[in-house]
């Protein structure tokens, strides 16, 4: 072979392989993690689905999402996860739960909210809730969340600094609300004490990468106007998100009218209660005028279809919220009224519930349900610039979901499959802030056996508490 021919063949090879020519100047950049060859559902502004697609992650951030060929030309990593045939999607965002209440899972089922709260939950909590109990319960909840693809959750409970510590250790993202309620509770004898606690907690976790401290005045039926106002002032002063149970049941509307002479939304508006980020949990018994007001005040709604159905609380006007431009996310509520923390089930039930009550199967489509569980939730929490979709520059919170079960076969439409047949157990790998928390079903940041043993042991306290 003459020199010229060899040179020409080499040049052809070099251009085709990207080793030379325009790409030659750009060497592949080292990144910390590549998720390769998946069916990438981005939930970005154009709802892009790349099939196949790869995601390059460096440190805590997504640096690029593109075709596998383009990503492997530009990036290399010592750690690559092959996602062939699997869905790669944003981690799910649970906008309302009480994590440690997994310890009351299955307790006092089949009762109305007020009966259930007053006969079972409040008394059991009074006898069991301690820093150690909250740690054990929250760890159990975190294990369930990591295993079912939840990467961010909004919590309302007691000893929230303990919740924050175990959440951070597990590597999960949280908007964690310290409860303020009028009767004595395990972490505060008075609401004033709860406010003080909130302030110390907010200080401890200010600027944390995973934890956003928050304040959670419980509801208008468990707080008077002065405390609601004080909680709101503290949220504004500390610039932290506020979470409140809002118009969950028709009984709550009656209680609000008896006690405050106003419906919940009108009362809170007259108190100038709303903070820059306010998360209204449930928002079931809401009129069209109130929807317009919530939009004006930038209040986000956490829709909790399973809890609302199990307690027969009602159906939130999700379609009307969305038409009015109110941000809507999904939540599971505490496991005690659900009875699990599986956000895939929440997506499915959210769609089914709205279709049934409106007698219109076109409302809350699969893409809309997925949106509520991801970018919608991020907007409700005020974190849409960071999480909720797979986009370069956002935090690397993503999950890899198996799609090869019989019930997922055949696979025509990945989004429909995710919403209508996928379960939390199908999640194989969970990544938060660029860190792999679960890989091929093995949780890496928690000792699964230990978490379960401790939870079973602590359940004895609950058993004793409800026997007395
Ligand atoms: Zn709740």
Short mmCIF file of C-alpha atoms and ligand atoms in Angstrom, two decimals:
data_model
loop_
_atom_site.label_atom_id
_atom_site.label_comp_id
_atom_site.label_asym_id
_atom_site.label_seq_id
_atom_site.Cartn_x
_atom_site.Cartn_y
_atom_site.Cartn_z
CA UNK A 1 0.00 0.00 0.00
CA UNK A 2 1.48 3.30 -1.03
CA UNK A 3 1.95 6.05 1.51
CA UNK A 4 -0.77 8.22 0.02
CA UNK A 5 -3.37 5.47 0.24
CA UNK A 6 -2.44 4.67 3.84
CA UNK A 7 -2.69 8.35 4.71
CA UNK A 8 -6.07 8.66 3.04
CA UNK A 9 -7.44 5.58 4.86
CA UNK A 10 -6.10 6.90 8.16
CA UNK A 11 -7.72 10.29 7.54
CA UNK A 12 -11.08 8.64 6.79
CA UNK A 13 -10.82 6.53 9.92
CA UNK A 14 -9.88 9.56 12.03
CA UNK A 15 -12.84 11.67 10.82
CA UNK A 16 -15.31 8.82 11.18
CA UNK A 17 -14.17 7.96 14.70
CA UNK A 18 -14.08 11.57 15.85
CA UNK A 19 -10.38 11.28 16.75
CA UNK A 20 -9.52 13.98 14.29
CA UNK A 21 -11.26 16.79 12.47
CA UNK A 22 -13.52 19.24 14.38
CA UNK A 23 -13.98 16.84 17.31
CA UNK A 24 -10.27 16.18 17.68
CA UNK A 25 -9.67 19.52 19.37
CA UNK A 26 -12.22 18.61 22.06
CA UNK A 27 -10.99 15.83 24.25
CA UNK A 28 -13.58 13.82 26.16
CA UNK A 29 -14.21 15.44 29.52
CA UNK A 30 -14.07 13.38 32.67
CA UNK A 31 -17.32 13.31 34.63
CA UNK A 32 -18.32 11.51 37.81
CA UNK A 33 -21.19 9.41 36.41
CA UNK A 34 -22.76 8.51 33.07
CA UNK A 35 -26.16 6.86 32.80
CA UNK A 36 -26.04 5.36 29.33
CA UNK A 37 -28.44 4.04 26.67
CA UNK A 38 -31.70 4.52 28.55
CA UNK A 39 -35.14 5.68 27.50
CA UNK A 40 -34.68 9.18 28.89
CA UNK A 41 -37.91 10.95 29.86
CA UNK A 42 -36.72 14.48 30.62
CA UNK A 43 -39.98 16.31 31.57
CA UNK A 44 -38.17 19.42 30.28
CA UNK A 45 -39.93 22.40 28.63
CA UNK A 46 -40.47 20.49 25.38
CA UNK A 47 -41.18 17.17 27.13
CA UNK A 48 -38.27 15.59 25.25
CA UNK A 49 -37.94 11.78 25.35
CA UNK A 50 -34.63 10.40 24.07
CA UNK A 51 -34.78 6.75 23.06
CA UNK A 52 -31.99 5.92 23.43
CA UNK A 53 -30.37 8.67 25.46
CA UNK A 54 -27.54 9.14 27.94
CA UNK A 55 -27.07 11.50 30.85
CA UNK A 56 -23.68 12.85 31.94
CA UNK A 57 -23.40 13.91 35.57
CA UNK A 58 -20.53 15.68 37.23
CA UNK A 59 -20.54 16.19 40.97
CA UNK A 60 -24.05 17.25 41.95
CA UNK A 61 -25.11 18.43 38.48
CA UNK A 62 -26.38 17.11 35.18
CA UNK A 63 -23.91 18.39 32.58
CA UNK A 64 -25.48 16.99 29.40
CA UNK A 65 -28.32 14.87 28.03
CA UNK A 66 -27.97 13.64 24.49
CA UNK A 67 -27.81 10.57 22.28
CA UNK A 68 -25.46 7.83 23.56
CA UNK A 69 -23.11 8.52 20.62
CA UNK A 70 -22.88 12.23 21.38
CA UNK A 71 -22.39 11.68 25.12
CA UNK A 72 -19.69 9.04 24.69
CA UNK A 73 -17.86 11.32 22.23
CA UNK A 74 -17.80 14.20 24.70
CA UNK A 75 -17.63 12.57 28.13
CA UNK A 76 -16.03 9.64 29.84
CA UNK A 77 -16.44 8.38 33.37
CA UNK A 78 -14.97 5.69 35.59
CA UNK A 79 -18.58 5.04 36.64
CA UNK A 80 -21.11 4.23 33.94
CA UNK A 81 -24.50 2.66 34.55
CA UNK A 82 -26.00 0.87 31.57
CA UNK A 83 -29.73 1.62 31.34
CA UNK A 84 -30.50 -0.23 28.10
CA UNK A 85 -34.23 -0.92 27.88
CA UNK A 86 -34.88 0.97 31.11
CA UNK A 87 -36.48 4.34 31.75
CA UNK A 88 -34.30 7.15 33.08
CA UNK A 89 -36.45 9.90 34.54
CA UNK A 90 -36.45 12.68 37.14
CA UNK A 91 -36.69 11.47 40.74
CA UNK A 92 -40.23 11.77 42.10
CA UNK A 93 -41.17 14.62 44.41
CA UNK A 94 -43.55 13.88 47.27
CA UNK A 95 -44.99 17.27 48.23
CA UNK A 96 -46.81 16.16 51.38
CA UNK A 97 -46.05 13.50 53.90
CA UNK A 98 -45.36 12.86 57.56
CA UNK A 99 -42.45 10.48 57.11
CA UNK A 100 -42.18 9.07 60.63
CA UNK A 101 -45.89 8.19 60.57
CA UNK A 102 -44.93 5.01 58.73
CA UNK A 103 -44.72 3.76 62.33
CA UNK A 104 -48.54 4.11 62.53
CA UNK A 105 -49.12 2.34 59.23
CA UNK A 106 -52.27 0.25 59.44
CA UNK A 107 -53.41 1.70 62.74
CA UNK A 108 -57.10 2.60 63.05
CA UNK A 109 -58.04 2.01 59.43
CA UNK A 110 -61.43 2.75 57.88
CA UNK A 111 -62.34 5.83 59.92
CA UNK A 112 -63.13 9.47 59.10
CA UNK A 113 -60.24 11.91 59.43
CA UNK A 114 -61.33 13.61 62.67
CA UNK A 115 -62.21 10.28 64.37
CA UNK A 116 -58.99 8.69 63.21
CA UNK A 117 -56.86 11.64 64.33
CA UNK A 118 -58.52 12.13 67.68
CA UNK A 119 -59.00 8.47 68.71
CA UNK A 120 -55.82 6.95 67.34
CA UNK A 121 -53.17 9.19 65.92
CA UNK A 122 -52.96 12.09 68.38
CA UNK A 123 -53.07 9.79 71.49
CA UNK A 124 -50.56 7.31 70.01
CA UNK A 125 -48.25 10.16 69.08
CA UNK A 126 -48.48 11.66 72.56
CA UNK A 127 -47.19 8.38 74.05
CA UNK A 128 -44.57 7.38 71.52
CA UNK A 129 -43.03 10.32 69.67
CA UNK A 130 -39.50 11.08 70.85
CA UNK A 131 -36.30 12.03 69.01
CA UNK A 132 -35.31 8.33 68.83
CA UNK A 133 -38.78 7.25 67.63
CA UNK A 134 -38.75 9.94 64.93
CA UNK A 135 -35.30 8.85 63.78
CA UNK A 136 -36.37 5.19 63.51
CA UNK A 137 -39.63 6.04 61.73
CA UNK A 138 -38.05 8.52 59.34
CA UNK A 139 -35.30 6.04 58.41
CA UNK A 140 -37.96 3.45 57.58
CA UNK A 141 -39.75 6.03 55.43
CA UNK A 142 -36.50 7.05 53.70
CA UNK A 143 -35.75 3.44 52.88
CA UNK A 144 -39.17 3.09 51.30
CA UNK A 145 -38.74 6.38 49.42
CA UNK A 146 -35.31 5.51 48.02
CA UNK A 147 -36.57 2.09 46.97
CA UNK A 148 -39.62 3.55 45.22
CA UNK A 149 -37.92 6.44 43.43
CA UNK A 150 -38.74 9.44 45.60
CA UNK A 151 -35.76 11.79 45.66
CA UNK A 152 -37.36 14.83 47.36
CA UNK A 153 -40.06 14.99 49.98
CA UNK A 154 -41.89 17.65 51.94
CA UNK A 155 -42.41 16.65 55.55
CA UNK A 156 -44.55 17.95 58.41
CA UNK A 157 -43.73 16.47 61.77
CA UNK A 158 -42.12 16.84 65.18
CA UNK A 159 -38.40 16.98 66.05
CA UNK A 160 -37.75 18.08 62.49
CA UNK A 161 -34.03 18.59 63.19
CA UNK A 162 -33.83 14.81 63.76
CA UNK A 163 -35.74 14.24 60.52
CA UNK A 164 -33.21 16.51 58.79
CA UNK A 165 -30.21 14.68 60.20
CA UNK A 166 -31.35 11.22 59.10
CA UNK A 167 -32.54 12.56 55.74
CA UNK A 168 -29.16 14.12 55.06
CA UNK A 169 -27.40 10.92 56.12
CA UNK A 170 -29.57 8.90 53.72
CA UNK A 171 -28.77 11.40 50.94
CA UNK A 172 -32.38 12.36 50.19
CA UNK A 173 -33.58 15.93 49.52
CA UNK A 174 -36.16 17.35 51.91
CA UNK A 175 -38.28 20.41 52.58
CA UNK A 176 -38.81 19.69 56.23
CA UNK A 177 -41.53 21.45 58.17
CA UNK A 178 -41.43 21.85 61.92
CA UNK A 179 -45.02 21.47 63.17
CA UNK A 180 -46.73 24.26 65.08
CA UNK A 181 -49.98 23.16 66.75
CA UNK A 182 -51.96 24.60 69.67
CA UNK A 183 -52.05 21.65 72.07
CA UNK A 184 -48.96 20.26 73.86
CA UNK A 185 -47.06 17.86 71.59
CA UNK A 186 -43.95 15.73 72.20
CA UNK A 187 -41.49 18.39 71.02
CA UNK A 188 -43.24 21.54 72.23
CA UNK A 189 -45.53 22.29 75.18
CA UNK A 190 -46.74 25.48 73.54
CA UNK A 191 -46.85 26.93 70.02
CA UNK A 192 -44.33 29.57 71.17
CA UNK A 193 -41.90 26.76 71.95
CA UNK A 194 -42.50 25.27 68.50
CA UNK A 195 -41.70 28.63 66.91
CA UNK A 196 -38.43 28.79 68.84
CA UNK A 197 -37.61 25.26 67.75
CA UNK A 198 -38.28 26.20 64.13
CA UNK A 199 -35.86 29.09 64.37
CA UNK A 200 -33.05 26.94 65.80
CA UNK A 201 -33.72 24.24 63.21
CA UNK A 202 -33.70 26.77 60.35
CA UNK A 203 -30.38 28.12 61.59
CA UNK A 204 -28.79 24.67 61.85
CA UNK A 205 -29.69 23.80 58.24
CA UNK A 206 -29.44 27.19 56.53
CA UNK A 207 -27.60 26.84 53.19
CA UNK A 208 -27.69 23.04 53.30
CA UNK A 209 -27.47 21.42 49.88
CA UNK A 210 -30.15 18.80 50.59
CA UNK A 211 -32.26 20.13 53.45
CA UNK A 212 -34.58 23.12 53.18
CA UNK A 213 -35.93 23.98 56.65
CA UNK A 214 -39.60 24.92 56.66
CA UNK A 215 -42.37 25.76 59.12
CA UNK A 216 -45.62 23.81 59.27
CA UNK A 217 -48.51 25.44 61.10
CA UNK A 218 -50.76 22.37 61.25
CA UNK A 219 -54.18 23.68 60.10
CA UNK A 220 -56.77 26.38 60.81
CA UNK A 221 -58.72 23.96 63.03
CA UNK A 222 -55.76 23.41 65.35
CA UNK A 223 -54.46 27.00 65.55
CA UNK A 224 -55.85 30.40 66.46
CA UNK A 225 -55.37 33.55 64.40
CA UNK A 226 -52.53 34.87 66.57
CA UNK A 227 -50.41 31.74 66.17
CA UNK A 228 -51.13 31.49 62.45
CA UNK A 229 -49.92 35.07 62.12
CA UNK A 230 -46.82 34.45 64.25
CA UNK A 231 -45.92 31.38 62.16
CA UNK A 232 -46.33 33.35 58.97
CA UNK A 233 -44.19 36.22 60.26
CA UNK A 234 -41.44 33.79 61.21
CA UNK A 235 -41.53 32.14 57.75
CA UNK A 236 -41.17 35.54 56.10
CA UNK A 237 -38.40 36.68 58.44
CA UNK A 238 -36.38 33.48 57.98
CA UNK A 239 -37.34 33.27 54.30
CA UNK A 240 -38.38 29.61 54.58
CA UNK A 241 -41.27 27.75 52.91
CA UNK A 242 -44.49 27.31 54.82
CA UNK A 243 -46.67 24.17 54.78
CA UNK A 244 -50.23 23.93 56.06
CA UNK A 245 -53.11 21.46 55.79
CA UNK A 246 -55.62 23.46 53.77
CA UNK A 247 -59.33 22.70 53.33
CA UNK A 248 -58.78 18.96 53.57
CA UNK A 249 -62.28 17.93 54.69
CA UNK A 250 -65.76 19.44 54.78
CA UNK A 251 -65.56 19.13 58.59
CA UNK A 252 -62.57 21.49 58.50
CA UNK A 253 -64.64 24.10 56.63
CA UNK A 254 -67.33 23.85 59.35
CA UNK A 255 -64.79 24.11 62.15
CA UNK A 256 -63.15 27.11 60.52
CA UNK A 257 -66.50 28.84 60.18
CA UNK A 258 -67.42 28.05 63.82
CA UNK A 259 -64.11 29.14 65.22
CA UNK A 260 -62.91 31.90 62.92
CA UNK A 261 -66.21 32.91 61.23
CA UNK A 262 -64.50 32.39 57.90
CA UNK A 263 -63.58 29.65 55.49
CA UNK A 264 -59.88 28.60 55.68
CA UNK A 265 -58.65 30.45 52.58
CA UNK A 266 -60.50 33.67 53.48
CA UNK A 267 -59.21 33.51 57.04
CA UNK A 268 -55.59 33.01 55.97
CA UNK A 269 -55.89 35.76 53.37
CA UNK A 270 -57.27 38.21 55.93
CA UNK A 271 -54.27 37.39 58.15
CA UNK A 272 -51.84 37.99 55.25
CA UNK A 273 -50.64 34.51 56.04
CA UNK A 274 -49.10 33.52 52.69
CA UNK A 275 -45.31 33.40 52.47
CA UNK A 276 -43.36 33.58 49.17
CA UNK A 277 -43.44 29.77 49.16
CA UNK A 278 -46.59 28.30 50.69
CA UNK A 279 -47.58 24.67 50.22
CA UNK A 280 -51.26 24.00 50.82
CA UNK A 281 -51.70 20.30 51.50
CA UNK A 282 -54.89 18.74 50.07
CA UNK A 283 -56.87 21.82 48.97
CA UNK A 284 -59.98 19.67 48.50
CA UNK A 285 -62.85 21.92 49.63
CA UNK A 286 -61.95 24.96 47.57
CA UNK A 287 -64.35 27.18 45.59
CA UNK A 288 -63.62 28.72 42.15
CA UNK A 289 -63.09 32.14 43.79
CA UNK A 290 -60.63 30.62 46.22
CA UNK A 291 -58.73 28.99 43.34
CA UNK A 292 -58.30 32.43 41.74
CA UNK A 293 -57.08 33.84 45.05
CA UNK A 294 -54.60 30.99 45.59
CA UNK A 295 -53.22 31.65 42.11
CA UNK A 296 -52.88 35.36 42.91
CA UNK A 297 -51.06 34.58 46.16
CA UNK A 298 -48.79 32.01 44.49
CA UNK A 299 -49.90 29.22 46.82
CA UNK A 300 -48.99 25.73 45.55
CA UNK A 301 -51.25 22.75 46.17
CA UNK A 302 -50.19 19.25 47.14
CA UNK A 303 -52.80 16.82 45.83
CA UNK A 304 -53.02 13.62 47.90
CA UNK A 305 -55.48 11.39 46.02
CA UNK A 306 -54.92 8.17 47.97
CA UNK A 307 -55.27 9.70 51.42
CA UNK A 308 -58.29 11.73 50.26
CA UNK A 309 -59.96 8.57 48.92
CA UNK A 310 -59.08 6.34 51.89
CA UNK A 311 -60.39 8.87 54.42
CA UNK A 312 -63.23 9.81 52.03
CA UNK A 313 -62.19 13.44 52.39
CA UNK A 314 -63.20 14.35 48.85
CA UNK A 315 -61.55 15.12 45.52
CA UNK A 316 -59.36 18.16 45.00
CA UNK A 317 -60.36 20.29 41.98
CA UNK A 318 -57.09 19.49 40.23
CA UNK A 319 -58.33 20.19 36.71
CA UNK A 320 -59.60 23.64 37.77
CA UNK A 321 -56.33 24.39 39.58
CA UNK A 322 -54.36 23.56 36.46
CA UNK A 323 -56.64 25.66 34.24
CA UNK A 324 -56.19 28.59 36.61
CA UNK A 325 -52.40 28.16 36.56
CA UNK A 326 -52.09 27.10 40.19
CA UNK A 327 -49.02 24.91 40.72
CA UNK A 328 -50.06 21.37 41.69
CA UNK A 329 -47.79 18.63 42.99
CA UNK A 330 -48.56 15.16 44.26
CA UNK A 331 -48.21 13.77 47.75
CA UNK A 332 -48.82 10.52 49.53
CA UNK A 333 -49.68 12.09 52.90
CA UNK A 334 -48.49 10.09 55.91
CA UNK A 335 -48.37 6.33 55.40
CA UNK A 336 -50.97 5.96 58.14
CA UNK A 337 -53.64 7.21 55.71
CA UNK A 338 -52.40 5.78 52.41
CA UNK A 339 -50.84 3.25 53.47
CA UNK A 340 -47.55 3.54 51.60
CA UNK A 341 -45.21 6.17 50.17
CA UNK A 342 -45.23 4.90 46.59
CA UNK A 343 -45.40 7.94 44.30
CA UNK A 344 -46.03 5.79 41.21
CA UNK A 345 -49.29 4.74 42.78
CA UNK A 346 -50.02 8.37 43.65
CA UNK A 347 -49.61 9.30 39.96
CA UNK A 348 -51.93 6.56 38.79
CA UNK A 349 -54.58 7.27 41.42
CA UNK A 350 -54.38 11.03 40.78
CA UNK A 351 -55.22 10.43 37.12
CA UNK A 352 -57.94 7.86 37.82
CA UNK A 353 -59.64 9.95 40.52
CA UNK A 354 -59.88 13.03 38.31
CA UNK A 355 -61.14 11.03 35.34
CA UNK A 356 -63.85 9.44 37.46
CA UNK A 357 -65.18 12.57 39.19
CA UNK A 358 -65.19 14.57 35.96
CA UNK A 359 -66.58 11.61 33.97
CA UNK A 360 -64.01 12.54 31.34
CA UNK A 361 -61.12 10.15 30.61
CA UNK A 362 -59.23 12.91 28.79
CA UNK A 363 -58.44 14.88 31.94
CA UNK A 364 -55.11 14.34 33.73
CA UNK A 365 -53.37 12.42 31.01
CA UNK A 366 -50.32 10.26 31.77
CA UNK A 367 -47.91 13.10 30.86
CA UNK A 368 -49.87 15.46 33.17
CA UNK A 369 -49.76 12.99 36.06
CA UNK A 370 -46.01 12.56 35.55
CA UNK A 371 -45.62 16.33 35.44
CA UNK A 372 -47.39 16.71 38.81
CA UNK A 373 -45.06 14.14 40.39
CA UNK A 374 -41.93 15.85 39.03
CA UNK A 375 -41.70 19.44 37.75
CA UNK A 376 -45.11 20.37 39.21
CA UNK A 377 -43.94 19.29 42.65
CA UNK A 378 -40.69 21.20 42.18
CA UNK A 379 -42.70 24.37 41.45
CA UNK A 380 -44.88 23.82 44.53
CA UNK A 381 -41.70 23.62 46.64
CA UNK A 382 -40.13 26.63 44.88
CA UNK A 383 -37.25 24.48 43.59
CA UNK A 384 -38.05 24.32 39.87
CA UNK A 385 -34.69 25.87 38.97
CA UNK A 386 -32.90 22.94 40.62
CA UNK A 387 -35.02 19.80 40.37
CA UNK A 388 -38.11 18.27 38.77
CA UNK A 389 -36.74 17.62 35.27
CA UNK A 390 -33.62 16.25 33.62
CA UNK A 391 -31.83 19.26 32.14
CA UNK A 392 -28.20 20.35 31.96
CA UNK A 393 -27.44 22.62 34.89
CA UNK A 394 -30.03 21.05 37.21
CA UNK A 395 -29.20 18.83 40.15
CA UNK A 396 -28.68 15.17 39.28
CA UNK A 397 -31.79 13.70 40.93
CA UNK A 398 -32.83 10.79 38.75
CA UNK A 399 -34.08 7.24 38.83
CA UNK A 400 -33.61 4.23 36.57
CA UNK A 401 -36.76 2.14 36.24
CA UNK A 402 -36.96 -1.41 34.96
CA UNK A 403 -39.42 -1.92 32.10
CA UNK A 404 -39.14 -5.66 31.49
CA UNK A 405 -41.84 -7.10 33.76
CA UNK A 406 -44.75 -8.95 32.15
CA UNK A 407 -47.10 -6.15 33.18
CA UNK A 408 -44.86 -3.63 31.39
CA UNK A 409 -44.79 -5.63 28.15
CA UNK A 410 -45.08 -4.66 25.33
CA UNK A 411 -43.66 -1.15 25.62
CA UNK A 412 -45.23 1.32 23.18
CA UNK A 413 -45.37 4.56 25.15
CA UNK A 414 -42.83 4.94 27.98
CA UNK A 415 -44.73 7.75 29.74
CA UNK A 416 -47.99 5.81 29.75
CA UNK A 417 -46.10 2.78 31.04
CA UNK A 418 -44.51 4.76 33.87
CA UNK A 419 -47.84 6.19 35.04
CA UNK A 420 -50.28 3.35 34.45
CA UNK A 421 -48.38 0.12 35.15
CA UNK A 422 -45.14 0.88 36.91
CA UNK A 423 -44.71 0.44 40.66
CA UNK A 424 -42.18 1.72 43.13
CA UNK A 425 -40.62 -1.76 43.24
CA UNK A 426 -39.65 -1.42 39.58
CA UNK A 427 -37.15 1.33 40.46
CA UNK A 428 -33.65 -0.14 40.27
CA UNK A 429 -31.34 2.80 40.82
CA UNK A 430 -31.85 6.09 42.65
CA UNK A 431 -29.50 9.06 42.34
CA UNK A 432 -29.81 12.27 44.38
CA UNK A 433 -27.50 15.26 44.02
CA UNK A 434 -25.24 13.14 41.82
CA UNK A 435 -24.84 10.47 44.47
CA UNK A 436 -26.05 6.90 43.90
CA UNK A 437 -28.29 6.03 46.88
CA UNK A 438 -29.54 2.72 45.50
CA UNK A 439 -27.89 0.68 42.77
CA UNK A 440 -29.60 -2.36 41.24
CA UNK A 441 -32.00 -2.46 44.24
CA UNK A 442 -29.19 -2.37 46.81
CA UNK A 443 -29.51 0.67 49.06
CA UNK A 444 -26.04 2.07 49.67
CA UNK A 445 -26.66 4.82 52.20
CA UNK A 446 -28.64 2.85 54.77
CA UNK A 447 -28.41 -0.58 56.38
CA UNK A 448 -31.73 -2.04 55.26
CA UNK A 449 -31.77 -4.90 57.78
CA UNK A 450 -30.99 -2.59 60.67
CA UNK A 451 -33.65 -0.06 59.66
CA UNK A 452 -36.30 -2.79 59.54
CA UNK A 453 -35.22 -4.37 62.85
CA UNK A 454 -35.32 -1.02 64.64
CA UNK A 455 -38.74 -0.20 63.20
CA UNK A 456 -40.20 -3.55 64.29
CA UNK A 457 -38.81 -3.04 67.78
CA UNK A 458 -40.25 0.49 68.01
CA UNK A 459 -43.65 -0.82 66.89
CA UNK A 460 -44.01 -2.35 70.37
CA UNK A 461 -44.26 1.16 71.78
CA UNK A 462 -47.13 1.88 69.39
CA UNK A 463 -48.88 -1.38 70.31
CA UNK A 464 -48.70 -0.53 74.02
CA UNK A 465 -49.82 3.05 73.43
CA UNK A 466 -53.06 2.07 71.70
CA UNK A 467 -53.87 -0.82 74.10
CA UNK A 468 -54.08 1.50 77.11
ZN1 LIG B 1 -51.07 15.50 56.18
#
